[in-house]
Coordinates of C-alpha atoms in Angstrom, one line a residue:
X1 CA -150.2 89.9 -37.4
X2 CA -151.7 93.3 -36.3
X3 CA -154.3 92.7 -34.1
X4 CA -156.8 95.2 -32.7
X5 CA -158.6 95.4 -29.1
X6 CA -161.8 97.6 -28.1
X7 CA -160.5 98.0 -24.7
X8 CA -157.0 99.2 -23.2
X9 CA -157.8 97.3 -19.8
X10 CA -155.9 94.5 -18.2
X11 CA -157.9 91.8 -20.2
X12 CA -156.5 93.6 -23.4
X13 CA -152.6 94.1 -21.4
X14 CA -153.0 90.4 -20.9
X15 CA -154.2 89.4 -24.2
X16 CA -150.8 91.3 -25.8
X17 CA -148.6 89.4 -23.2
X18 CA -149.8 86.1 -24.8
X19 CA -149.8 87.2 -28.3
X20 CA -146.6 88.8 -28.9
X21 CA -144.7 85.9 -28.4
X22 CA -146.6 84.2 -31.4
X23 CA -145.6 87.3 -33.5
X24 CA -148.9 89.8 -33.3
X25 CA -148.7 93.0 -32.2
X26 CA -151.1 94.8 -30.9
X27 CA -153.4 98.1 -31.0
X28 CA -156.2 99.2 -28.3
X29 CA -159.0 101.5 -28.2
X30 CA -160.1 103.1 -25.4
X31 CA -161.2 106.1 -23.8
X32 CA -158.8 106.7 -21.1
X33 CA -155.3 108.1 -21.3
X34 CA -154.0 105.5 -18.6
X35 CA -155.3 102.5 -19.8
X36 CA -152.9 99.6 -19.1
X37 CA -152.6 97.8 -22.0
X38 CA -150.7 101.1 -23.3
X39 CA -147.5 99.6 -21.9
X40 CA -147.5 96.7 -24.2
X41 CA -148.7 98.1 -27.2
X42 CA -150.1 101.5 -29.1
X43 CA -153.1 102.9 -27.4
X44 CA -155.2 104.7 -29.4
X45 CA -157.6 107.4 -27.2
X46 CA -161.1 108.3 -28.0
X47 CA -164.8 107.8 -27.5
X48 CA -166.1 104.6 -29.1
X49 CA -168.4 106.0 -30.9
X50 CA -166.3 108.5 -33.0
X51 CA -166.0 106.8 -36.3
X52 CA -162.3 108.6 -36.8
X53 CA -160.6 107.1 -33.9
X54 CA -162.0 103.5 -34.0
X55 CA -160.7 104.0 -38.4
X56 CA -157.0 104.2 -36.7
X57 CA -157.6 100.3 -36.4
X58 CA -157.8 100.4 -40.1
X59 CA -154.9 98.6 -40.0
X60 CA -155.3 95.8 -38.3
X61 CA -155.7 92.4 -39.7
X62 CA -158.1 91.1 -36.6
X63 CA -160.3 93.0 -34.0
X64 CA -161.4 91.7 -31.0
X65 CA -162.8 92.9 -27.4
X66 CA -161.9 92.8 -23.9
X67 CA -165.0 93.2 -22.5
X68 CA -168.8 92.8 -23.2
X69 CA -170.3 96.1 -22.8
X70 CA -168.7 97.6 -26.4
X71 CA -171.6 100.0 -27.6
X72 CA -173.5 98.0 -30.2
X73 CA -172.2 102.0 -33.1
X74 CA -168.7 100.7 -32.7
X75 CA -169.5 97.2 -33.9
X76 CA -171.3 98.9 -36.7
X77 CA -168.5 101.2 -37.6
X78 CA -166.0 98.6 -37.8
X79 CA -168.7 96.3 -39.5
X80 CA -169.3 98.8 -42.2
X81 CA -165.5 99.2 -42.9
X82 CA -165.2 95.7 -43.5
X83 CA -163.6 94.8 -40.7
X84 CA -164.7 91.7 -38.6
X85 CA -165.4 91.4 -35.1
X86 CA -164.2 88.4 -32.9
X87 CA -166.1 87.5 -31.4
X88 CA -169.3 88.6 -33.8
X89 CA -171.7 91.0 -32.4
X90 CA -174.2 88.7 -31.8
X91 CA -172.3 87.2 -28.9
X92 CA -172.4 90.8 -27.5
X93 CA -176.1 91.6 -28.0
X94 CA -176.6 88.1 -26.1
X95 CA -174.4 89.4 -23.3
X96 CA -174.9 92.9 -23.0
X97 CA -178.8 92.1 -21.9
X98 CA -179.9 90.0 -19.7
X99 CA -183.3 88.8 -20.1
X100 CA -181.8 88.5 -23.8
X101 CA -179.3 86.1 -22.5
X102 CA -181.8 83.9 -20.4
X103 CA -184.1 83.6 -23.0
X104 CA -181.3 82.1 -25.2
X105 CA -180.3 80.0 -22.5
X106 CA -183.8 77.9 -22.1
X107 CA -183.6 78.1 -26.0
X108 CA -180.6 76.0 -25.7
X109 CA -181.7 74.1 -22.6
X110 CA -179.3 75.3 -20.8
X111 CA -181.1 75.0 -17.2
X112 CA -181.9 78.5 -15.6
X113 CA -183.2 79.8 -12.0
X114 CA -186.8 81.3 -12.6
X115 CA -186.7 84.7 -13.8
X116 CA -189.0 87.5 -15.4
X117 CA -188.6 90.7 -16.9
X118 CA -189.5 93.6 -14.6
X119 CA -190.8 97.3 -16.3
X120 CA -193.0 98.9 -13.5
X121 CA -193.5 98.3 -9.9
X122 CA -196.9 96.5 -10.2
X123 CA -195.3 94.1 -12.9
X124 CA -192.3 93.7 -10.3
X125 CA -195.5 92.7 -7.4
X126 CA -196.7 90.0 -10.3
X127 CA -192.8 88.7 -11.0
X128 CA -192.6 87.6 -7.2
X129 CA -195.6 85.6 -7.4
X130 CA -194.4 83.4 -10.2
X131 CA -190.7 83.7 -9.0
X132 CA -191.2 83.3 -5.4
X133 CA -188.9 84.4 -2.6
X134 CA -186.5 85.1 -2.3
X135 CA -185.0 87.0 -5.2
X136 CA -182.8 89.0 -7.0
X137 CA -183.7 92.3 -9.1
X138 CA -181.1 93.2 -11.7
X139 CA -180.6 95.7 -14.2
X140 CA -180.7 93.6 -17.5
X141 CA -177.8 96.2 -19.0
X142 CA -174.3 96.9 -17.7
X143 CA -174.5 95.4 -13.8
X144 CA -171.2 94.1 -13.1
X145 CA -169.1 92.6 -9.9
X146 CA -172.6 93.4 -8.3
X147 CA -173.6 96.6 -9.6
X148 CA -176.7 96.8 -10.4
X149 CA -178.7 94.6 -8.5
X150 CA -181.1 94.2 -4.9
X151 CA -181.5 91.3 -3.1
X152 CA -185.0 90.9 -1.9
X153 CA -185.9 89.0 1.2
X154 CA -189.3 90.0 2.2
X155 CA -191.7 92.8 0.9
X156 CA -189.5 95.1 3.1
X157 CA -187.1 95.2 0.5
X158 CA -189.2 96.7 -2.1
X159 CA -189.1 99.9 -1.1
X160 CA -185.7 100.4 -1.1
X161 CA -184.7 98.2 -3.9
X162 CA -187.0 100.2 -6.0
X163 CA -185.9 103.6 -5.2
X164 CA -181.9 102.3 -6.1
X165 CA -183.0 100.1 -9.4
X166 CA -186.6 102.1 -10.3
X167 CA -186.6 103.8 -13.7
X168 CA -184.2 100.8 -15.6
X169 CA -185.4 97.7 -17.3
X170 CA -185.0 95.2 -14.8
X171 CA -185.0 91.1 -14.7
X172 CA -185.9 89.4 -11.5
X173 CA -184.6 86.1 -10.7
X174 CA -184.9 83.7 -8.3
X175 CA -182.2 83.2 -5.6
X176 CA -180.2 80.0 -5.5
X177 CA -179.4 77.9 -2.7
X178 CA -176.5 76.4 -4.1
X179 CA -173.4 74.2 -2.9
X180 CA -170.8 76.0 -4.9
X181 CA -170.2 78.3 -7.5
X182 CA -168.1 77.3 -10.9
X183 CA -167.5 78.5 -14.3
X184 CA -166.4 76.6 -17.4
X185 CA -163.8 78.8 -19.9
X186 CA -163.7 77.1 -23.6
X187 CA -162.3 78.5 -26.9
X188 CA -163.6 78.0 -30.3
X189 CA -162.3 78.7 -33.6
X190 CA -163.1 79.9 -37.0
X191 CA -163.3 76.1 -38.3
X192 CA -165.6 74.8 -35.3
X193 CA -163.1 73.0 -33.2
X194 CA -163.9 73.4 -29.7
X195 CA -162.0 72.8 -26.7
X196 CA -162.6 73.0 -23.0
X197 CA -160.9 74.1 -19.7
X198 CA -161.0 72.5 -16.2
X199 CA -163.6 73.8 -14.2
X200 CA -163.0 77.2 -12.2
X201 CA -164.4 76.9 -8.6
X202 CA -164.9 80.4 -7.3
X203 CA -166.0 82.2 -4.2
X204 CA -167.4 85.9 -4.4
X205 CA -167.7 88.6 -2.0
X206 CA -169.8 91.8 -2.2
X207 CA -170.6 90.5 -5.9
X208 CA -166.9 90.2 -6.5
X209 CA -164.4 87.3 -7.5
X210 CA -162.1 87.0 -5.3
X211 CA -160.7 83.6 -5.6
X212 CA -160.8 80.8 -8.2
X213 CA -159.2 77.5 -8.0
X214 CA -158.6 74.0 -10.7
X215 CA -159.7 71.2 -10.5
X216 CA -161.3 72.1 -6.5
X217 CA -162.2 68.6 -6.3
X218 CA -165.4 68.8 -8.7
X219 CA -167.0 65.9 -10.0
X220 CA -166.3 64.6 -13.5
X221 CA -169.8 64.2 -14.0
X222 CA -170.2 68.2 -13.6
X223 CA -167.7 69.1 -15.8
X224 CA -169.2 67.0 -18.6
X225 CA -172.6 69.0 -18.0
X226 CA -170.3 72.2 -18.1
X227 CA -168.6 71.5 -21.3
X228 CA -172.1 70.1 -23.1
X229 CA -173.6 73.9 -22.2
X230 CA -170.5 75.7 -23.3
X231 CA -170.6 73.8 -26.7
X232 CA -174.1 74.8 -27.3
X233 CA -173.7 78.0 -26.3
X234 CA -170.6 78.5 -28.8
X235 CA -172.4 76.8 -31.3
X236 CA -175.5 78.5 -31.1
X237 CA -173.4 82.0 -31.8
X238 CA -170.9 80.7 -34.5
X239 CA -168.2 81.8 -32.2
X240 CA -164.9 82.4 -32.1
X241 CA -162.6 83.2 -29.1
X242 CA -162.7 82.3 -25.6
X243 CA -165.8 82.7 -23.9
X244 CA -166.8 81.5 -20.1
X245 CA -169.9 80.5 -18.7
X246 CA -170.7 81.1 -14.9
X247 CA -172.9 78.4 -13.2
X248 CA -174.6 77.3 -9.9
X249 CA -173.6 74.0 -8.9
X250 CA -176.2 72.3 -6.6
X251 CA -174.8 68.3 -6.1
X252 CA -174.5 67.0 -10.0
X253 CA -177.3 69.8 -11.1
X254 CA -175.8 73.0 -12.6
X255 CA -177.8 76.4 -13.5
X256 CA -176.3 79.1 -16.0
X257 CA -176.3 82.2 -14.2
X258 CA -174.4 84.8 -17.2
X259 CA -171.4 83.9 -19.9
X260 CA -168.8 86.4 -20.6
X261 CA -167.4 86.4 -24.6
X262 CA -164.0 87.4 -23.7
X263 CA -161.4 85.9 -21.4
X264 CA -162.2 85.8 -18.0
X265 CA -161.0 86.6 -14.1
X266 CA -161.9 83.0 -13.3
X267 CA -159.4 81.9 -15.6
X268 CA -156.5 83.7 -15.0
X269 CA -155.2 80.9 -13.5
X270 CA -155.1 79.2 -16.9
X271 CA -151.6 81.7 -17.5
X272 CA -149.7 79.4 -15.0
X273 CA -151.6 76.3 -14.6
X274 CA -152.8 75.1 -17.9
X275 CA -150.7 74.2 -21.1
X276 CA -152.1 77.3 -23.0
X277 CA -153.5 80.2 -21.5
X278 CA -157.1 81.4 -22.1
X279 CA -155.4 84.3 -23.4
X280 CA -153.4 82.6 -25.8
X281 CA -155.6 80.6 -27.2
X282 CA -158.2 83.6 -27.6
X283 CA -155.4 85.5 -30.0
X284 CA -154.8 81.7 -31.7
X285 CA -158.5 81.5 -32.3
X286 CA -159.3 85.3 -33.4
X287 CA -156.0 85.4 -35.6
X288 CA -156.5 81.9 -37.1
X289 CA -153.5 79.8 -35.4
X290 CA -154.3 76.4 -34.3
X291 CA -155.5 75.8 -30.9
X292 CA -153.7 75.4 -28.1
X293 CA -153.9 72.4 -25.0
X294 CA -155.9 73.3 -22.5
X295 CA -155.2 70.4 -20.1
X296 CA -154.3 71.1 -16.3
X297 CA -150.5 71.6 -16.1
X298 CA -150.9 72.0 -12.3
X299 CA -153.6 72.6 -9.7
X300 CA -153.8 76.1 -9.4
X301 CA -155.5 79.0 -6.8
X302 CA -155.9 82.4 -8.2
X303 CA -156.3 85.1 -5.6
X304 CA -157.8 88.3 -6.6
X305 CA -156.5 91.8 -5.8
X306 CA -159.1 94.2 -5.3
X307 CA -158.9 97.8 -4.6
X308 CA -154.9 98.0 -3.9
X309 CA -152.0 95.5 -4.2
X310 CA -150.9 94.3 -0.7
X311 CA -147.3 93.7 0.3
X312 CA -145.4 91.4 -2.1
X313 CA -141.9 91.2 -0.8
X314 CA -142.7 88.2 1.9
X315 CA -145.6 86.8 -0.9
X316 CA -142.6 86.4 -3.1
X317 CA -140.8 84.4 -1.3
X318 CA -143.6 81.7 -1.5
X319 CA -142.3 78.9 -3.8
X320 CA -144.3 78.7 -7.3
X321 CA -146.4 81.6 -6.4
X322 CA -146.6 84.0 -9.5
X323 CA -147.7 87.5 -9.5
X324 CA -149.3 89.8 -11.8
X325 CA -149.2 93.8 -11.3
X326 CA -151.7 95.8 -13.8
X327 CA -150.0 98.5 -13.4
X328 CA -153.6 100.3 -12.2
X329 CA -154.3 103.4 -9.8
X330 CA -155.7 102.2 -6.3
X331 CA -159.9 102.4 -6.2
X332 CA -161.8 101.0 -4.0
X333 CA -163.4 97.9 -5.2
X334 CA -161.1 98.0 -8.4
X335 CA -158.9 94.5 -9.9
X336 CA -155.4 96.0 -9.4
X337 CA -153.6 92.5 -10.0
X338 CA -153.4 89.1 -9.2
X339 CA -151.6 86.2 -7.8
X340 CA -151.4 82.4 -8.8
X341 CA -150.3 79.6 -6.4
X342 CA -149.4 76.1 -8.3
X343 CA -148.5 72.5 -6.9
X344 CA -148.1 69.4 -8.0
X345 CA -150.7 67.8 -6.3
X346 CA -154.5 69.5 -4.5
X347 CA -153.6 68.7 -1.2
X348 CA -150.4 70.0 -1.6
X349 CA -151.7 73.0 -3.2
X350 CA -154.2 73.6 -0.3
X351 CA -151.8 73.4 2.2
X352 CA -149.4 75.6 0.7
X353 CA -152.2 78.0 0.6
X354 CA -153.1 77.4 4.0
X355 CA -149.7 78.7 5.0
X356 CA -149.8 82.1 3.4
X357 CA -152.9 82.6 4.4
X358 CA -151.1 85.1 7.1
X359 CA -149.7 87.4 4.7
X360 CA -153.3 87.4 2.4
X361 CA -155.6 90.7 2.9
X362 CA -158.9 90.4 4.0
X363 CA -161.5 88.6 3.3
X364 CA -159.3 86.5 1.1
X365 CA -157.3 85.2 4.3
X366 CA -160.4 83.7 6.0
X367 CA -162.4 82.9 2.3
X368 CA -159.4 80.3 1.5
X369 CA -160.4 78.2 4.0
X370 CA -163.1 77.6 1.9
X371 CA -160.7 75.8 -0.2
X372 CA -158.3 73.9 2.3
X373 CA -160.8 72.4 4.0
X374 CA -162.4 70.6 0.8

């Protein structure tokens, strides 16, 4: 199976991890020379929109995408050869704009926070009044790990808000008071079957995830409501491929906040902790193979590495900790890599990651209590 990915990240580097064992092998497109999927496969270099490169994929028998913000020409240039897209573009129209996605969301009553679009400064002045304070102004195109978006607390926000945001298309939205944040990961496949993944409990940090733990002691009852979203949702777009939803969890209530169609940081977890990964079960669905289990194996806490990798030689000693390297330059604010801690049991879990907590880089050593003490 020759399989082709818009995207030479470390989605796509996963993605071919998963897949070759299941006999695909793998191209990637992507604009930069150093992309890190390049190790595991051929990397093909060029702009998305230049019809020659993206025809180098000519040769692939499936195409999908590691992330959502694939230029709407590249779709159409694949499109156009004959070649399908999976997921389909509409999926990434949905995603790629905001007030777009909300709409579709109340369409599917799939509960929301308030919201309203945003083109000028008075219109902004009349979106407070019916969204109330306080809020949050986004772009509706390409914000991501909290780019692209001001939180406004009182009219002495405006000012500066504006002068960052000004001059996009903007959404304004209501901020949530919330008990925790989740997201729900499910995978879909050409023939309709569906099937669901534990919830994700994750904690952010300067619009970043940072850690993301199964099950995180959250309700059945909110999983249910998770999973009955995420099937309308996949439903609604005919898809196929994993795709997660993030949600605002207030007692049993939940609110959609975004959904990502790709595989997602929340559920990296799902390489070590559940029966099939979300990456596996992304190339089983977009290559036609049957669907994997996507059961718990073991209670499981991601921790995110942003910006560089910190020490690993005492982290590896840790029993059933697993670490993942993406082979990426140090940036500031950058996913370099990853680790995932497994245990039989929660409360074995959180206390083995109360006792590395030490060797963990900040914040993530003080935003795992978070976790232990639930």
């Amino acid at each position: 199976m020759k399989t082709g990915i818009l995207g030479g990240g470390q989605l796509a580097r996963m993605l071919a991890l998963a897949g070759v064992p299941l006999g695909a092998r793998f191209s990637f497109v992507d604009p930069s020379e150093n992309a890190c999927a390049g190790d595991v496969g051929r990397l093909i270099v060029g702009e998305w929109d230049e019809r020659d490169t993206l025809m180098k994929l000519a040769d692939c028998d499936h195409i999908t995408c590691e992330f959502e913000n694939v230029p709407a020409r590249a779709l159409e240039i694949l499109a156009d050869a004959g070649k399908p897209v999976r997921p389909a573009a509409n999926a990434f129209a949905a995603a790629q704009d905001r007030l777009v996605e909300k709409r579709m969301f109340e369409s599917l009553d799939i509960a929301v926070a308030p919201f309203a679009p945003v083109s000028g400064r008075a219109e902004l002045l009349d979106a407070l009044d019916r969204v109330g304070w306080p809020a949050v102004l986004k772009t509706r195109r390409m914000g991501y790990d909290g780019k692209g978006q001001y939180v406004l607390y009182s009219p002495e926000d405006l000012e500066p808000a504006w002068a960052e945001l000004g001059g996009n298309d903007l959404i304004l939205e209501r901020l949530i008071d919330f008990d925790f944040e989740c997201s729900i990961t499910a995978v879909r496949s050409n023939d309709g079957q569906v099937r669901c993944y534990p919830l994700s409990r994750t904690i952010h940090e300067g619009g970043i995830l940072r850690l993301a733990a199964s099950p995180a002691g959250i309700p059945g009852s909110v999983q249910k409501r998770a999973e009955e979203f995420a099937q309308r949702l996949l439903a609604h777009l005919d898809y196929v491929g994993c795709l997660t939803l993030e949600l605002f969890a207030d007692g049993d209530s939940l609110l959609a906040n975004e959904f990502a169609p790709r595989v997602h940081n929340s559920a990296h977890w799902t390489i070590e902790g559940a029966v099939c990964s979300q990456f596996e079960n992304h190339v089983r669905a977009v290559c036609d193979l049957p669907l994997g289990s996507t059961d718990l194996r073991q209670p499981s806490i991601l921790f995110n590495w942003i910006g560089r990798l910190p020490a690993a030689s005492r982290m590896l000693e840790t029993k059933n900790l697993h670490w993942h390297d993406y082979n990426k330059q140090a940036r500031p604010g950058r996913k370099v890599g990853h680790a995932t801690l497994v245990a039989d049991s929660w409360p074995a879990l959180q206390r083995a990651a109360d006792d590395i907590r030490p060797l963990l880089p900040d914040p993530l050593d003080r935003l795992v209590g978070e976790l232990t003490t639930l």
